[in-house]
Coordinates of C-alpha atoms and ligand atoms in Angstrom, one line a residue:
X151 CA -51.9 6.8 46.5
X152 CA -53.8 8.8 43.9
X153 CA -57.2 10.4 44.4
X154 CA -60.1 8.4 42.9
X155 CA -62.7 10.0 40.8
X156 CA -66.4 9.5 41.8
X157 CA -67.7 11.9 39.2
X158 CA -65.8 14.6 37.3
X159 CA -64.1 16.9 39.8
X160 CA -65.3 14.9 42.8
X161 CA -62.6 12.8 44.3
X162 CA -62.0 10.3 47.1
X163 CA -58.9 11.6 49.0
X164 CA -58.9 9.2 51.9
X165 CA -56.6 6.6 53.5
X166 CA -56.5 2.9 53.8
X167 CA -55.7 1.4 57.2
X168 CA -54.5 -2.1 56.4
X169 CA -53.2 -2.7 59.9
X170 CA -55.9 -1.8 62.4
X171 CA -57.5 -4.7 64.2
X172 CA -58.8 -3.0 67.4
X173 CA -61.1 -0.1 66.6
X174 CA -61.8 1.3 70.1
X175 CA -62.5 -2.3 71.2
X176 CA -64.5 -3.3 68.1
X177 CA -62.4 -5.9 66.5
X178 CA -61.9 -5.2 62.8
X179 CA -60.2 -8.3 61.3
X180 CA -60.2 -6.8 57.8
X181 CA -58.9 -3.3 58.6
X182 CA -60.7 -0.2 57.5
X183 CA -60.5 3.0 55.4
X184 CA -61.1 6.6 56.4
X185 CA -62.9 8.1 53.4
X186 CA -63.0 11.8 52.7
X187 CA -63.9 13.7 49.6
X188 CA -62.8 16.7 47.6
X189 CA -65.0 18.7 45.3
X190 CA -63.0 20.9 42.9
X191 CA -65.7 23.5 42.0
X192 CA -65.5 27.3 41.9
X193 CA -65.2 27.1 45.7
X194 CA -63.1 24.0 46.6
X195 CA -64.7 22.0 49.3
X196 CA -63.4 19.1 51.5
X197 CA -65.9 16.8 53.0
X198 CA -64.6 15.2 56.2
X199 CA -61.0 14.6 57.2
X200 CA -59.3 11.4 58.4
X201 CA -57.7 9.9 61.6
X202 CA -54.7 11.8 62.7
X203 CA -52.2 9.0 61.8
X204 CA -53.2 9.4 58.2
X205 CA -53.2 13.2 57.9
X206 CA -50.1 13.1 55.6
X207 CA -51.8 10.6 53.3
X208 CA -54.9 12.7 52.8
X209 CA -52.9 15.9 52.4
X210 CA -50.8 14.2 49.8
X211 CA -53.9 13.1 47.9
X212 CA -55.3 16.6 48.0
X213 CA -52.0 18.1 46.9
X214 CA -52.0 15.8 43.9
X215 CA -55.2 17.7 42.8
X216 CA -54.9 21.2 44.2
X217 CA -52.9 23.3 46.6
X218 CA -54.6 22.7 50.0
X219 CA -54.6 26.5 50.7
X220 CA -57.3 26.8 48.0
X221 CA -59.8 24.8 50.0
X222 CA -62.5 27.3 50.9
X223 CA -65.0 25.1 52.7
X224 CA -64.5 22.1 55.0
X225 CA -67.6 20.1 55.9
X226 CA -67.4 18.0 59.1
X227 CA -70.2 15.5 59.1
X228 CA -69.1 13.7 62.3
X229 CA -66.6 14.5 65.0
X230 CA -65.5 11.0 66.1
X231 CA -61.8 10.8 66.3
X232 CA -61.4 8.7 63.2
X233 CA -62.8 11.4 61.0
X234 CA -61.8 14.7 62.7
X235 CA -58.4 14.4 64.3
X236 CA -56.5 15.7 61.3
X237 CA -58.7 18.9 61.1
X238 CA -56.0 21.0 62.7
X239 CA -53.5 19.9 60.1
X240 CA -55.9 20.7 57.3
X241 CA -56.9 24.1 58.8
X242 CA -53.2 24.8 59.3
X243 CA -52.9 24.6 55.5
X244 CA -56.0 26.7 54.7
X245 CA -56.6 28.8 57.8
X246 CA -59.3 31.0 56.2
X247 CA -61.5 28.1 55.2
X248 CA -64.9 27.9 56.8
X249 CA -66.0 24.7 58.6
X250 CA -69.6 23.6 58.3
X251 CA -71.0 21.3 61.0
X252 CA -74.0 20.9 63.4
X253 CA -74.4 22.8 66.6
X254 CA -73.5 19.7 68.6
X255 CA -70.6 19.1 66.3
X256 CA -69.2 22.5 67.1
X257 CA -69.6 22.0 70.8
X258 CA -67.9 18.6 70.6
X259 CA -65.1 19.9 68.4
X260 CA -64.3 22.5 71.0
X261 CA -63.6 19.7 73.5
X262 CA -60.9 18.4 71.2
X263 CA -59.3 21.5 69.7
X264 CA -59.0 25.2 70.3
X265 CA -61.6 26.2 67.8
X266 CA -61.4 30.0 68.5
X267 CA -59.0 30.4 65.6
X268 CA -61.4 28.8 63.0
X269 CA -64.4 30.2 61.2
X270 CA -67.2 27.7 61.9
X271 CA -70.7 28.0 60.5
X272 CA -73.4 25.9 62.2
X273 CA -75.8 24.2 59.8
X274 CA -79.0 22.3 60.2
X275 CA -81.3 20.1 58.1
X276 CA -82.3 21.9 54.9
X277 CA -79.4 24.4 54.9
X278 CA -77.6 24.7 51.6
X279 CA -74.2 25.8 50.4
X280 CA -73.6 26.9 46.8
X281 CA -70.0 26.2 45.8
X282 CA -70.2 27.0 42.1
X283 CA -71.8 24.5 39.8
X284 CA -72.9 22.4 42.7
X285 CA -75.1 22.8 45.8
X286 CA -74.6 21.0 49.1
X287 CA -77.6 20.2 51.2
X288 CA -77.1 19.3 54.9
X289 CA -79.1 16.7 56.7
X290 CA -78.7 16.3 60.5
X291 CA -78.8 12.6 61.6
X292 CA -78.6 12.9 65.4
X293 CA -77.6 9.7 67.1
X294 CA -76.7 8.0 63.8
X295 CA -74.6 7.4 65.5
X296 CA -73.3 10.3 67.5
X297 CA -75.3 13.4 68.6
X298 CA -73.4 15.6 66.2
X299 CA -73.8 13.4 63.1
X300 CA -75.0 14.7 59.8
X301 CA -74.9 13.8 56.1
X302 CA -74.3 16.0 53.1
X303 CA -76.1 15.6 49.8
X304 CA -74.5 16.9 46.6
X305 CA -77.7 17.9 44.7
X306 CA -76.6 18.1 41.1
X307 CA -74.6 14.9 41.3
X308 CA -77.1 13.0 43.5
X309 CA -74.3 11.9 45.8
X310 CA -75.0 11.3 49.5
X311 CA -71.9 11.7 51.7
X312 CA -73.2 9.5 54.5
X313 CA -70.3 9.6 57.1
X314 CA -70.5 6.3 59.1
X315 CA -73.9 5.3 57.7
X316 CA -73.7 2.5 55.0
X317 CA -70.0 2.0 55.8
X318 CA -68.0 -1.2 56.2
X319 CA -64.8 -1.9 58.1
X320 CA -62.8 -3.4 55.2
X321 CA -59.4 -2.3 53.9
X322 CA -59.3 -3.3 50.3
X323 CA -57.7 -2.2 47.0
X324 CA -61.2 -1.6 45.6
X325 CA -62.9 1.8 46.2
X326 CA -66.3 1.0 44.6
X327 CA -68.9 -1.7 45.3
X328 CA -68.9 -3.1 41.8
X329 CA -65.1 -3.5 41.8
X330 CA -65.2 -5.2 45.2
X331 CA -67.9 -7.6 44.0
X332 CA -66.0 -8.4 40.9
X333 CA -62.7 -9.1 42.6
X334 CA -63.9 -10.5 45.8
X335 CA -67.6 -11.2 46.2
X336 CA -71.1 -9.8 46.9
X337 CA -71.5 -12.0 50.0
X338 CA -68.2 -10.7 51.4
X339 CA -69.5 -7.1 51.0
X340 CA -72.9 -7.9 52.4
X341 CA -71.2 -9.6 55.4
X342 CA -69.2 -6.5 56.0
X343 CA -72.3 -4.3 55.9
X344 CA -74.1 -6.6 58.4
X345 CA -71.0 -6.7 60.7
X346 CA -70.8 -2.9 60.8
X347 CA -74.5 -2.5 61.4
X348 CA -74.6 -5.1 64.1
X349 CA -71.6 -3.7 66.0
X350 CA -72.4 0.0 65.6
X351 CA -75.9 0.8 64.5
X352 CA -78.0 -2.0 66.0
X353 CA -79.4 0.3 68.7
X354 CA -80.7 2.8 66.2
X355 CA -83.1 0.9 64.0
X356 CA -86.0 3.2 64.6
X357 CA -83.9 6.3 63.9
X358 CA -82.7 4.7 60.7
X359 CA -86.2 4.0 59.5
X360 CA -87.2 7.6 60.3
X361 CA -84.2 9.1 58.6
X362 CA -84.6 7.1 55.4
X363 CA -88.3 8.1 55.3
X364 CA -87.3 11.8 55.7
X365 CA -84.8 11.4 52.8
X366 CA -87.6 9.9 50.7
X367 CA -90.0 12.7 51.7
X368 CA -87.5 15.3 50.6
X369 CA -87.5 13.5 47.2
X370 CA -83.7 13.2 47.1
X371 CA -82.7 10.9 44.3
X372 CA -79.5 8.9 45.2
X373 CA -77.1 7.8 42.6
X374 CA -74.1 7.3 44.8
X375 CA -73.7 6.7 48.6
X376 CA -70.3 7.6 49.7
X377 CA -69.6 6.6 53.3
X378 CA -66.6 7.4 55.5
X379 CA -65.5 3.8 55.7
X380 CA -65.2 1.0 53.2
X381 CA -66.3 1.0 49.6
X382 CA -68.4 3.6 47.9
X383 CA -71.9 2.5 46.7
X384 CA -71.7 3.6 43.1
X385 CA -73.6 0.8 41.4
X386 CA -75.7 -0.6 44.2
X387 CA -76.8 2.2 46.5
X388 CA -80.4 0.9 46.6
X389 CA -79.1 -2.4 47.7
X390 CA -77.4 -1.1 50.8
X391 CA -80.5 1.2 51.5
X392 CA -82.7 -1.9 51.4
X393 CA -80.3 -3.9 53.6
X394 CA -80.4 -1.0 56.2
X395 CA -84.2 -0.9 56.1
X396 CA -84.4 -4.7 56.5
X397 CA -82.0 -4.6 59.4
X398 CA -83.8 -1.7 61.0
X399 CA -86.9 -3.8 61.0
X400 CA -85.0 -6.5 62.9
X401 CA -84.8 -8.9 59.9
X402 CA -83.0 -12.2 60.8
X403 CA -82.3 -15.5 59.2
X404 CA -84.2 -18.6 60.4
X405 CA -81.0 -19.8 62.0
X406 CA -79.6 -20.5 65.4
X407 CA -76.1 -19.4 66.6
X408 CA -74.6 -21.5 69.3
X409 CA -72.2 -19.0 71.0
X410 CA -70.3 -20.6 73.8
X411 CA -67.1 -20.8 75.8
X412 CA -65.7 -23.8 77.7
X413 CA -63.1 -24.6 80.4
X414 CA -62.5 -28.4 80.0
X415 CA -64.7 -29.1 77.0
X416 CA -67.8 -30.1 79.0
X417 CA -69.9 -27.2 77.7
X418 CA -68.3 -27.6 74.2
X419 CA -69.4 -31.3 74.1
X420 CA -73.0 -30.2 74.7
X421 CA -72.9 -28.2 71.4
X422 CA -72.7 -31.3 69.1
X423 CA -75.9 -33.1 70.0
X424 CA -77.6 -29.7 70.3
X425 CA -76.5 -28.9 66.7
X426 CA -77.9 -32.2 65.6
X427 CA -81.3 -31.4 67.2
X428 CA -81.4 -28.1 65.5
X429 CA -80.6 -29.6 62.1
X430 CA -83.2 -32.3 62.6
X431 CA -85.7 -29.5 62.7
X432 CA -84.3 -28.0 59.5
X433 CA -82.9 -24.9 61.2
X434 CA -79.5 -23.7 60.0
X435 CA -77.0 -23.7 62.8
X436 CA -73.7 -21.8 63.3
X437 CA -71.4 -22.5 66.2
X438 CA -69.0 -19.9 67.6
X439 CA -66.5 -20.3 70.4
X440 CA -65.8 -17.1 72.2
X441 CA -62.1 -16.6 73.0
X442 CA -61.3 -18.2 69.6
X443 CA -63.4 -15.6 67.6
X444 CA -63.3 -11.8 67.5
X445 CA -66.3 -10.7 69.6
X446 CA -67.5 -8.5 66.7
X447 CA -68.0 -11.7 64.6
X448 CA -70.0 -13.3 67.5
X449 CA -72.2 -10.2 67.7
X450 CA -72.7 -10.3 63.9
X451 CA -73.8 -13.9 64.0
X452 CA -76.0 -13.3 67.0
X453 CA -77.7 -10.5 65.0
X454 CA -78.1 -12.5 61.8
X455 CA -79.8 -15.4 63.6
X456 CA -83.4 -15.3 64.9
X457 CA -82.3 -17.5 67.8
X458 CA -79.1 -18.0 69.8
X459 CA -78.1 -20.6 72.4
X460 CA -75.5 -19.2 74.8
X461 CA -73.2 -21.8 76.4
X462 CA -71.2 -21.1 79.6
X463 CA -69.7 -23.3 82.2
X464 CA -69.9 -22.1 85.8
X465 CA -66.9 -20.5 87.3
X466 CA -67.1 -19.4 90.9
X467 CA -70.9 -19.6 90.6
X468 CA -70.9 -17.2 87.7
X469 CA -70.7 -17.2 83.9
X470 CA -67.3 -17.6 82.4
X471 CA -66.0 -14.0 82.0
X472 CA -65.8 -14.3 78.1
X473 CA -69.5 -15.1 78.0
X474 CA -70.4 -12.4 80.5
X475 CA -68.4 -9.9 78.4
X476 CA -70.2 -11.0 75.2
X477 CA -73.6 -10.5 76.8
X478 CA -72.6 -7.2 78.4
X479 CA -71.7 -5.9 75.0
X480 CA -74.9 -7.3 73.5
X481 CA -76.9 -5.4 76.2
X482 CA -75.4 -2.1 75.0
X483 CA -76.5 -2.9 71.5
X484 CA -80.2 -3.3 72.5
X485 CA -81.1 -6.1 70.1
X486 CA -84.8 -6.7 69.4
X487 CA -86.8 -9.6 68.0
X488 CA -84.3 -12.3 69.0
X489 CA -84.9 -15.4 71.2
X490 CA -82.3 -17.0 73.4
X491 CA -81.6 -20.0 75.7
X492 CA -78.7 -20.9 77.8
X493 CA -76.8 -24.1 78.7
X494 CA -73.6 -25.1 80.3
X495 CA -71.6 -27.6 82.4
X496 CA -70.9 -27.2 86.1
X497 CA -68.8 -29.0 88.7
X498 CA -70.6 -28.4 92.0
X499 CA -73.0 -25.5 92.7
X500 CA -73.8 -24.3 89.2
X501 CA -75.2 -20.9 88.6
X502 CA -74.0 -19.8 85.2
X503 CA -77.2 -20.7 83.3
X504 CA -79.3 -18.9 85.9
X505 CA -77.1 -15.9 85.6
X506 CA -77.3 -16.0 81.8
X507 CA -81.1 -15.8 82.0
X508 CA -80.9 -12.8 84.3
X509 CA -78.7 -11.1 81.8
X510 CA -81.2 -12.0 78.9
X511 CA -83.9 -10.4 80.9
X512 CA -81.9 -7.2 81.4
X513 CA -81.3 -7.1 77.6
X514 CA -85.0 -7.6 77.0
X515 CA -84.7 -10.7 74.9
X516 CA -87.4 -13.4 74.4
X517 CA -86.3 -16.5 76.4
X518 CA -86.6 -20.2 76.0
X519 CA -86.8 -21.7 79.4
X520 CA -85.6 -23.5 81.4
X521 CA -82.0 -23.8 80.3
X522 CA -79.9 -26.9 80.5
X523 CA -77.1 -27.6 83.0
X524 CA -75.1 -30.9 83.1
X525 CA -72.5 -32.1 85.6
X526 CA -68.9 -32.0 84.4
X527 CA -69.3 -33.6 81.0
X528 CA -72.2 -35.0 79.1
X529 CA -73.1 -38.7 79.6
X530 CA -75.1 -40.6 76.9
X531 CA -78.3 -39.6 78.7
X532 CA -77.1 -36.0 78.7
X533 CA -76.4 -36.2 75.0
X534 CA -80.0 -37.0 74.5
X535 CA -81.0 -34.1 76.7
X536 CA -78.9 -31.8 74.7
X537 CA -80.3 -33.1 71.4
X538 CA -83.8 -32.6 72.7
X539 CA -82.9 -29.1 74.0
X540 CA -81.7 -28.2 70.5
X541 CA -84.7 -29.7 68.8
X542 CA -87.2 -28.0 71.1
X543 CA -85.4 -24.7 70.8
X544 CA -85.5 -25.0 67.0
X545 CA -89.3 -25.6 67.1
X546 CA -89.7 -22.5 69.3
X547 CA -87.5 -20.4 67.0
X548 CA -89.5 -21.5 63.9
X549 CA -92.7 -20.4 65.6
X550 CA -91.2 -17.1 66.8
X551 CA -89.8 -16.4 63.4
X552 CA -93.3 -16.6 61.9
X553 CA -94.2 -13.4 63.7
X554 CA -91.7 -11.5 61.5
X555 CA -92.7 -12.9 58.1
Ligands
FEO759 FE1 -66.2 6.3 61.8 FE2 -68.4 7.3 64.3 O1 -66.8 7.1 63.4

C-alpha cells in the first residue's frame, strides 16, 4: 500500500497484519499494525522498522518515496521483535546509515544480530539529532515497556513517535484516530487502548505518571502521537494522554466482572443469582466465561472493573486450570486498587475457592471474604446464598470505590 502522510515529508511506511491472533500469547482478536515512519528531510531518517514477515511491505512503501539507499539515519526506539527484526534487511539496503538507540537497546540488538557491521550511536534523554529542517529529540523510557525503550520527538512538527506507548492492537483501514472514529466508533478505539494498556502496561502505572510529568516539565507540546501499533493520534492526542494518566492512577468503573469457568454448569449456575444481587445494588455487571473468551479480553474487563468475582469449580482439589492460568497472568500484571471474591461448585473435598484466595493474596488484591462454595449445583437455598453474596459484594465494592473518587 502507499505511504501515508502525517505532515509534509513525514510518512507512515508500516504494515497491517490482518491475520495475527496470537501475539506472543497475548490474544489479539482484531489483528495489529507495525508502524514505522520516514522523514524525507536533508538527511532522510527512518524511525523504527517492522516485524520480519513484513520487511518487504515496508521496503516497498519506502521505495515508493525514495531509494532506501538514501536513508542516512535509522532510529530504533525499541528492540522487541515486532519492531526490529527487519533491521538487517533495511541495513542491507543502506549499509552506511547510522542507527540511533539506547545503550540497553544496543546491548539487546547484539543478542539478535551481528551488529559489528553497523554504525550505532547510543543516545540518551535530551540528545538531539539535526536532520535538516527538523530536529529529533530522544527520550529514554526504560521499562515502558522494555529496558531499552525510548521515544523520539520531532521538535518542529511536535510529533511524538511513542513506540509501544499509546498503541492499540487493531488492524484497520484507518491510519488516524479521527478516521477510525468516523468509520467505526470512539468507544471501539477507547476499548482498544484499554485492552492494550491492561495486557501490556498495567504493571508500569507509576513509571507512566513519571514519564508524562517529565515530558510536561520539558515543555514539549504534542500535536501528534504516533505509536508503533494501531492508529495515529492526530486529532485527539490529549485524549489518549488523559486516558493513560487515568489508568496509571488505577481508575476503574464502578462495575463488577464475574469471570468464571465451569465443568458441568454448577459454577455457571451460580453466576445468575449473583448477577441479580449485584444489579439490585445498582452495580454494573459483566460476565465472562474463560475458555469461551480470549484471555486478553478477560484481563481487560478485570482491569476496567473495580471489583471481580472469580468463579472456579474444584478439580482434583485445585482450581480449574483455565482459572488458574487467568490468575497467574493477572499476577504478572500486578494490578492495584481492585477488590475480588471467589466462588465455585465442588463435588467432594472442595478447595478451589481457598486456592483462589491464596492466589489473590499473592497478587496483592483486596479481598472480600469468605468466598462461597456449593455442592454440585445450586439448590433454591443456594440461589439465595449466591444472590446475597453478589449483593454484599456490590456493597463492599461501592464502599471501596469511594476511596478512589
Ligand atoms: Fe510492539 Fe514491545 O513491542
